[in-house]
Coordinates of C-alpha atoms and ligand atoms in Angstrom, one line a residue:
M1 CA 92.6 141.8 138.7
K2 CA 91.5 140.1 135.6
K3 CA 94.3 138.6 133.6
P4 CA 94.2 138.7 129.8
I5 CA 94.9 135.5 127.9
I6 CA 97.9 137.1 126.1
T7 CA 100.5 139.7 126.7
L8 CA 101.3 142.8 124.6
E9 CA 104.3 140.9 123.2
Q10 CA 102.2 138.0 122.2
A11 CA 99.6 140.3 120.6
Q12 CA 102.4 142.0 118.6
S13 CA 103.8 138.7 117.5
I14 CA 100.3 137.4 116.5
A15 CA 99.7 140.6 114.5
K16 CA 102.4 139.5 112.0
Q17 CA 100.1 136.6 111.0
Y18 CA 96.6 137.5 112.0
P19 CA 95.1 141.0 112.0
T20 CA 92.7 142.2 114.8
P21 CA 90.0 141.7 115.7
Y22 CA 90.1 138.0 116.7
H23 CA 88.9 135.7 119.5
I24 CA 91.5 133.8 121.3
Y25 CA 91.0 130.9 123.7
T26 CA 93.3 129.3 126.3
Q27 CA 93.5 125.5 126.1
A28 CA 95.1 125.2 129.5
G29 CA 92.3 127.2 131.1
I30 CA 89.6 125.2 129.4
E31 CA 91.1 121.9 130.4
A32 CA 91.7 122.8 134.0
N33 CA 88.2 124.0 134.4
A34 CA 86.7 120.9 132.8
D35 CA 88.8 118.8 135.2
R36 CA 87.5 120.8 138.2
L37 CA 83.8 120.2 137.1
K38 CA 84.4 116.5 136.7
E39 CA 86.0 116.3 140.1
A40 CA 83.3 118.2 141.8
F41 CA 80.7 115.7 140.5
S42 CA 82.8 112.6 140.7
W43 CA 80.6 111.3 143.5
N44 CA 78.0 110.5 140.8
K45 CA 79.3 107.6 138.9
S46 CA 77.6 108.5 135.6
F47 CA 78.1 112.3 135.8
K48 CA 78.5 113.9 132.4
E49 CA 78.8 117.4 131.1
H50 CA 77.3 117.9 127.7
F51 CA 78.8 121.2 126.5
A52 CA 76.2 123.6 125.1
V53 CA 77.6 123.7 121.5
K54 CA 75.8 127.0 120.8
A55 CA 78.1 128.8 123.3
T56 CA 81.3 128.1 121.2
P57 CA 80.6 126.0 118.1
N58 CA 84.2 125.3 117.1
P59 CA 85.4 121.8 116.3
T60 CA 88.8 122.3 118.0
I61 CA 87.2 123.5 121.2
M62 CA 84.6 120.6 121.0
K63 CA 87.3 118.0 120.6
I64 CA 89.3 119.4 123.5
L65 CA 86.2 119.0 125.7
A66 CA 85.3 115.6 124.3
K67 CA 88.8 114.4 125.2
K68 CA 88.1 115.6 128.7
G69 CA 85.1 113.3 128.8
C70 CA 82.4 115.8 127.8
G71 CA 79.5 115.1 125.5
M72 CA 77.7 117.8 123.6
D73 CA 74.3 119.5 123.9
C74 CA 72.7 120.6 120.6
S75 CA 69.6 122.4 119.7
S76 CA 69.6 122.7 115.9
L77 CA 70.3 120.8 112.7
T78 CA 73.7 122.3 112.0
E79 CA 74.8 121.8 115.6
L80 CA 73.9 118.1 115.2
M81 CA 75.8 118.0 111.9
L82 CA 78.8 119.7 113.6
C83 CA 78.9 116.9 116.3
E84 CA 78.7 114.3 113.6
K85 CA 81.6 115.9 111.7
C86 CA 83.6 115.9 115.0
G87 CA 82.9 112.2 115.5
I88 CA 80.6 112.8 118.4
T89 CA 77.4 110.7 118.2
G90 CA 75.0 108.5 120.1
D91 CA 74.3 109.2 123.8
D92 CA 77.2 111.7 123.8
I93 CA 74.8 114.1 122.2
M94 CA 71.9 115.6 124.1
F95 CA 69.4 117.2 121.7
T96 CA 67.6 119.9 123.7
S97 CA 65.6 121.9 121.2
N98 CA 62.3 123.8 121.1
E99 CA 59.9 124.5 118.3
T100 CA 61.8 121.7 116.6
P101 CA 61.5 121.2 112.8
A102 CA 60.9 117.5 111.8
E103 CA 64.2 117.2 109.9
E104 CA 66.1 118.0 113.1
Y105 CA 64.4 115.3 115.1
A106 CA 65.1 112.9 112.2
L107 CA 68.8 113.6 112.3
A108 CA 68.8 113.4 116.2
L109 CA 67.2 110.0 115.9
K110 CA 69.6 108.8 113.2
L111 CA 72.6 109.9 115.3
G112 CA 71.2 108.1 118.4
A113 CA 71.2 111.4 120.3
T114 CA 69.3 111.5 123.6
I115 CA 66.3 113.8 122.9
T116 CA 64.8 116.2 125.4
L117 CA 61.2 117.0 124.6
D118 CA 60.3 120.6 125.2
D119 CA 56.6 120.0 125.1
I120 CA 54.0 117.3 125.5
S121 CA 52.7 117.8 121.9
H122 CA 56.2 116.7 120.7
I123 CA 55.5 113.1 121.7
D124 CA 53.2 112.4 118.8
F125 CA 55.3 114.6 116.5
L126 CA 58.5 112.6 117.4
A127 CA 56.7 109.2 117.3
N128 CA 55.4 110.0 113.8
I129 CA 59.0 110.8 112.6
A130 CA 60.3 107.8 114.4
G131 CA 57.8 105.5 112.6
G132 CA 56.3 104.6 115.9
H133 CA 59.6 103.3 117.4
L134 CA 60.6 105.8 120.0
P135 CA 64.1 105.6 121.6
E136 CA 64.4 103.6 124.8
T137 CA 65.4 106.8 126.7
I138 CA 63.6 110.1 126.5
S139 CA 64.3 113.3 128.4
L140 CA 61.6 115.8 129.4
R141 CA 62.0 119.5 130.0
F142 CA 60.3 120.9 133.0
N143 CA 59.1 124.5 133.6
S144 CA 58.6 125.1 137.3
G145 CA 56.5 128.2 136.8
A146 CA 56.4 130.5 139.8
D147 CA 57.7 127.7 142.1
F148 CA 61.2 128.7 141.3
K149 CA 62.2 132.2 142.3
I150 CA 65.6 132.7 140.8
G151 CA 65.0 134.4 137.4
N152 CA 67.3 136.9 135.8
Q153 CA 67.7 139.3 133.0
I154 CA 68.7 136.8 130.3
M155 CA 66.0 134.2 130.9
G156 CA 63.3 136.2 132.8
Q157 CA 61.1 134.4 135.3
P158 CA 60.3 130.7 134.6
Q159 CA 56.5 131.4 134.3
D160 CA 57.3 133.9 131.5
S161 CA 59.6 131.6 129.6
K162 CA 58.6 129.6 126.6
Y163 CA 60.5 126.4 127.6
G164 CA 59.4 123.2 129.1
M165 CA 56.3 121.5 130.5
T166 CA 54.2 122.0 133.6
R167 CA 54.1 119.4 136.4
P168 CA 50.8 117.8 135.2
Q169 CA 52.1 117.7 131.7
I170 CA 55.3 115.9 132.9
E171 CA 53.2 113.2 134.5
E172 CA 50.9 112.8 131.5
A173 CA 54.0 112.7 129.2
L174 CA 55.6 110.0 131.3
T175 CA 52.5 107.8 131.3
K176 CA 52.0 108.3 127.6
L177 CA 55.7 107.6 126.7
M178 CA 55.7 104.4 128.8
A179 CA 52.6 103.2 127.0
L180 CA 54.6 103.8 123.7
G181 CA 57.4 101.6 125.0
V182 CA 59.9 104.2 126.4
K183 CA 61.9 102.5 129.1
R184 CA 63.9 105.2 130.9
F185 CA 63.7 108.9 131.3
G186 CA 65.7 112.0 131.9
L187 CA 64.4 115.2 133.6
H188 CA 65.7 118.6 132.5
A189 CA 65.2 122.2 133.5
F190 CA 67.0 125.4 132.7
L191 CA 65.6 128.1 134.8
A192 CA 68.2 130.8 135.1
S193 CA 71.2 131.9 133.1
N194 CA 74.6 133.3 134.3
N195 CA 73.8 132.7 137.9
L196 CA 76.7 133.5 140.2
S197 CA 75.2 132.0 143.4
N198 CA 76.5 128.6 144.6
G199 CA 72.9 127.9 145.5
Y200 CA 71.4 127.9 142.0
Y201 CA 72.3 124.3 141.0
P202 CA 71.6 122.8 144.4
T203 CA 68.1 124.5 144.5
L204 CA 67.3 123.4 141.0
A205 CA 68.7 120.0 141.7
K206 CA 66.5 119.5 144.7
L207 CA 63.4 120.6 142.8
L208 CA 64.2 118.1 140.0
F209 CA 65.2 115.3 142.3
K210 CA 62.0 115.6 144.2
L211 CA 59.9 115.8 141.0
A212 CA 61.7 112.6 139.7
A213 CA 61.1 110.8 143.0
E214 CA 57.4 111.8 143.0
M215 CA 56.9 110.9 139.4
N216 CA 58.5 107.5 140.0
K217 CA 56.1 106.8 142.8
K218 CA 53.1 108.0 140.8
T219 CA 53.8 106.5 137.4
G220 CA 56.6 104.0 137.9
A221 CA 58.8 105.9 135.5
D222 CA 62.5 105.0 135.9
F223 CA 64.8 108.0 135.7
A224 CA 68.2 107.4 134.1
F225 CA 69.4 110.9 134.7
I226 CA 68.7 114.4 135.9
N227 CA 70.0 117.1 133.7
L228 CA 70.7 120.4 135.5
S229 CA 71.4 122.0 132.2
G230 CA 73.3 125.3 131.9
G231 CA 73.2 128.5 133.9
I232 CA 76.2 128.6 136.2
G233 CA 77.5 132.1 135.9
I234 CA 81.0 133.6 135.5
P235 CA 82.4 136.7 137.1
Y236 CA 82.2 139.3 134.2
R237 CA 83.0 142.1 136.7
P238 CA 86.3 142.2 138.5
E239 CA 84.4 142.4 141.8
D240 CA 82.3 139.3 141.1
Q241 CA 83.1 136.0 142.7
M242 CA 83.6 132.8 140.6
P243 CA 81.0 130.3 141.8
D244 CA 82.7 127.5 143.8
I245 CA 82.2 124.4 141.7
Y246 CA 83.3 122.1 144.5
E247 CA 80.8 123.6 146.9
I248 CA 78.1 123.3 144.3
G249 CA 79.0 119.7 143.7
R250 CA 78.8 119.0 147.4
E251 CA 75.5 120.7 147.9
V252 CA 74.0 118.9 144.9
Q253 CA 75.3 115.6 146.4
Q254 CA 73.6 116.5 149.7
A255 CA 70.2 117.0 148.0
Y256 CA 70.7 113.8 146.0
N257 CA 71.3 111.8 149.2
E258 CA 68.3 113.3 150.9
V259 CA 65.9 112.6 148.1
F260 CA 67.1 109.4 146.5
T261 CA 66.9 106.9 149.3
S262 CA 65.3 104.1 147.3
S263 CA 67.0 102.0 144.6
M264 CA 66.6 104.8 142.0
K265 CA 70.1 106.3 141.5
P266 CA 69.9 108.5 138.4
G267 CA 73.1 110.0 136.8
I268 CA 73.7 113.7 136.8
R269 CA 74.1 115.6 133.6
T270 CA 74.9 119.2 133.0
E271 CA 74.8 121.3 129.8
L272 CA 77.0 124.2 130.8
G273 CA 78.2 126.6 128.1
R274 CA 79.2 129.9 129.7
F275 CA 80.9 128.2 132.7
M276 CA 82.9 125.9 130.4
L277 CA 84.3 128.5 128.0
G278 CA 83.4 132.1 129.0
P279 CA 86.5 133.1 131.1
Y280 CA 88.8 131.2 128.7
G281 CA 88.3 133.5 125.7
N282 CA 89.2 137.1 125.0
L283 CA 88.3 139.3 122.0
I284 CA 91.4 141.2 121.0
T285 CA 90.9 144.5 119.2
K286 CA 92.9 147.6 118.4
V287 CA 92.2 151.3 119.0
V288 CA 91.8 153.0 115.6
H289 CA 90.2 156.4 116.3
F290 CA 89.5 158.9 119.0
K291 CA 86.6 161.3 119.0
H292 CA 85.7 164.0 121.4
I293 CA 82.1 165.5 121.2
Y294 CA 79.9 165.5 124.3
K295 CA 81.8 162.4 125.5
E296 CA 85.2 160.9 124.8
Y297 CA 85.1 157.9 122.4
A298 CA 87.7 155.4 121.6
G299 CA 86.9 153.6 118.3
V300 CA 88.1 150.0 117.9
D301 CA 88.3 147.6 115.0
A302 CA 85.9 145.1 116.5
C303 CA 82.2 145.8 116.7
A304 CA 79.0 144.3 118.1
A305 CA 79.0 141.9 115.1
N306 CA 82.0 140.2 116.9
L307 CA 80.5 140.4 120.4
M308 CA 76.8 141.2 120.7
R309 CA 76.3 140.8 124.5
P310 CA 76.9 144.5 125.4
A311 CA 74.6 145.7 122.7
M312 CA 72.0 143.0 123.3
Y313 CA 71.7 143.1 127.0
G314 CA 73.9 145.8 128.2
A315 CA 76.3 143.1 129.4
Y316 CA 79.5 144.2 131.2
H317 CA 82.8 142.9 129.7
H318 CA 85.9 143.9 131.4
I319 CA 88.6 145.5 129.3
T320 CA 92.4 145.4 129.8
V321 CA 94.8 147.5 127.7
L322 CA 97.7 145.2 126.9
G323 CA 101.0 146.6 128.2
K324 CA 99.2 149.0 130.4
E325 CA 97.9 146.4 132.9
N326 CA 99.2 148.4 135.9
A327 CA 98.7 151.9 134.6
P328 CA 96.3 154.2 136.6
L329 CA 92.7 154.2 135.3
S330 CA 92.6 158.0 135.0
Y331 CA 90.7 158.4 131.8
T332 CA 87.0 157.7 131.0
Y333 CA 86.0 156.4 127.6
D334 CA 83.1 155.0 125.7
V335 CA 84.7 152.1 123.7
V336 CA 82.8 151.8 120.5
G337 CA 82.6 149.8 117.3
S338 CA 81.9 150.8 113.8
L339 CA 78.3 149.7 113.3
C340 CA 75.7 152.2 112.3
E341 CA 73.8 151.4 115.5
N342 CA 74.2 153.5 118.6
N343 CA 74.2 150.5 120.9
D344 CA 77.5 149.3 119.4
K345 CA 79.4 150.1 122.6
F346 CA 81.7 147.6 124.3
A347 CA 81.9 149.9 127.3
I348 CA 80.3 153.1 128.5
D349 CA 82.0 155.6 130.8
R350 CA 84.7 153.0 131.4
K351 CA 87.8 154.0 133.5
L352 CA 90.9 153.1 131.5
P353 CA 94.5 154.1 131.2
K354 CA 95.2 156.8 128.7
L355 CA 94.7 155.1 125.3
E356 CA 96.7 155.6 122.2
I357 CA 96.0 154.7 118.6
G358 CA 97.3 151.1 118.1
D359 CA 96.7 150.0 121.7
Y360 CA 95.6 146.4 121.9
L361 CA 92.5 145.9 124.1
A362 CA 91.6 142.5 125.6
I363 CA 87.9 142.3 126.0
H364 CA 87.4 139.6 128.7
D365 CA 85.1 136.6 129.1
T366 CA 84.2 136.3 125.4
G367 CA 84.8 132.5 125.3
A368 CA 81.1 131.7 125.4
H369 CA 78.2 133.4 123.5
G370 CA 80.9 135.6 122.0
Y371 CA 82.0 134.7 118.5
A372 CA 78.9 132.4 118.4
M373 CA 76.5 135.3 118.5
G374 CA 78.3 137.1 115.6
Y375 CA 76.4 138.4 112.6
N376 CA 77.0 140.2 109.4
Y377 CA 75.1 143.4 109.9
N378 CA 76.6 146.4 108.0
G379 CA 78.5 143.8 106.0
R380 CA 80.8 143.3 108.9
L381 CA 82.7 140.0 108.7
R382 CA 83.2 137.5 111.4
S383 CA 86.7 137.3 112.8
A384 CA 89.2 134.5 113.2
E385 CA 89.4 132.3 116.2
L386 CA 92.8 131.4 117.7
L387 CA 93.9 128.9 120.3
L388 CA 96.7 129.5 122.7
T389 CA 97.8 125.9 123.1
K390 CA 99.1 124.2 126.2
D391 CA 102.7 124.5 124.9
G392 CA 102.2 128.3 124.3
K393 CA 101.8 128.2 120.6
I394 CA 99.2 130.1 118.6
K395 CA 96.9 127.9 116.4
L396 CA 94.4 129.2 114.0
I397 CA 91.1 127.3 114.7
R398 CA 88.9 129.2 112.4
R399 CA 89.8 131.6 109.7
A400 CA 88.3 135.0 109.4
E401 CA 85.5 135.5 106.9
T402 CA 86.3 137.1 103.6
P403 CA 84.2 139.3 101.4
E404 CA 83.7 136.2 99.2
D405 CA 82.0 134.5 102.1
Y406 CA 79.7 137.5 102.5
F407 CA 78.8 137.5 98.8
S408 CA 78.5 133.7 98.6
T409 CA 74.8 133.6 99.3
M410 CA 73.8 136.6 97.1
I411 CA 72.3 136.2 93.7
F412 CA 73.6 138.7 91.2
D413 CA 71.2 138.5 88.2
Ligands
PLP520 C1 72.1 127.9 126.2 C2 71.8 126.6 126.8 C3 72.6 126.0 127.7 C4 73.9 126.7 128.2 O1 73.6 127.8 128.9 P1 74.8 128.6 129.7 O2 74.1 129.7 130.3 O3 75.8 129.0 128.6 O4 75.4 127.6 130.7 C5 72.3 124.7 128.2 N1 71.2 124.1 127.8 C6 70.3 124.6 126.9 C7 69.2 123.9 126.5 C8 70.6 125.9 126.4 O5 69.7 126.4 125.5

């Protein structure tokens, strides 16, 4: 059974200060998970998780992870600026972008971030911005094409995805970068998203380890790290299994020991987003209307502007009715938001306990790619974000948007 982050009593108490809807995160959950990841990869002395900022771009969350030894992974100007504002700079930042505007590379260079190039054409583009002085370490993003068979709905098959370079391009890029004075390299690939199999990372790792070893032989390139990127999934459905991070760590270690038999011992980096935060956030919303036409609808005060995944990819998010955790699931509802878009449905034909107006619903696993994907369609405002701290207190970590925020970019002539 999936456990909501807060109880009905906590929701009622929070309601005195903060109206629904809001996203709430559990600090204890986030920290324990970060510790497990670190432990699973502790065999690699320079292991580092660079949290994918886009999943949950919140300074409090980022600082919690930074305290646990995590760096950050950015892919845009404002994400870089956000890191700088949080005091995170230098090699603690990976900058893994694509179709990158010049000003973004300029800031990444200024902050000393480790840059992952998405394409071979970006070598000259970056060298130009850097005034000919490229950083000592450069990372390259690889696209395996059809060599890697685990694709999925979010990313598609690697050969259909826009990211990364082909194998011949990786080789050419390494040779060219060495000629330009680059000393050390990273190798990166992100080939599947939300993958629940313990085999995803080990399979990807083996592919990248072998490629690095082969490229080292061919070009003499020295690899400082292999970046396994994001992609470890989380159990959105109650029947799904949480990937076993210790098993994943062991299998990656096995592949590492098989491939790296020479003196080259690269560090391992990861750029997990969903795995780091997904299960540790809930979207709390209240039932405000019922409607019976051809189906039974429960209308709630959150909408797809607060959580886009169900509307965007039909994603399943489990729902618990606070205070009715053990009630029989004897009713069937479509749980819907208020957007003038018929895909604004958090759940379709979902078995739930009998709902009443004012019931609090916890929509699970919204800690990553939840608030972050929010938008203002229909003039809907982004919600607040709250943190349940380790000592059980509720802390506001982002205020809700106001109509003034919404109007602030408009020009009223
Ligand atoms: C989105 C993203 C991640 C994180 O992906 P998850 O599926 O959340 O783990 C990591 N690296 C890059 C480059 C990304 O774009």
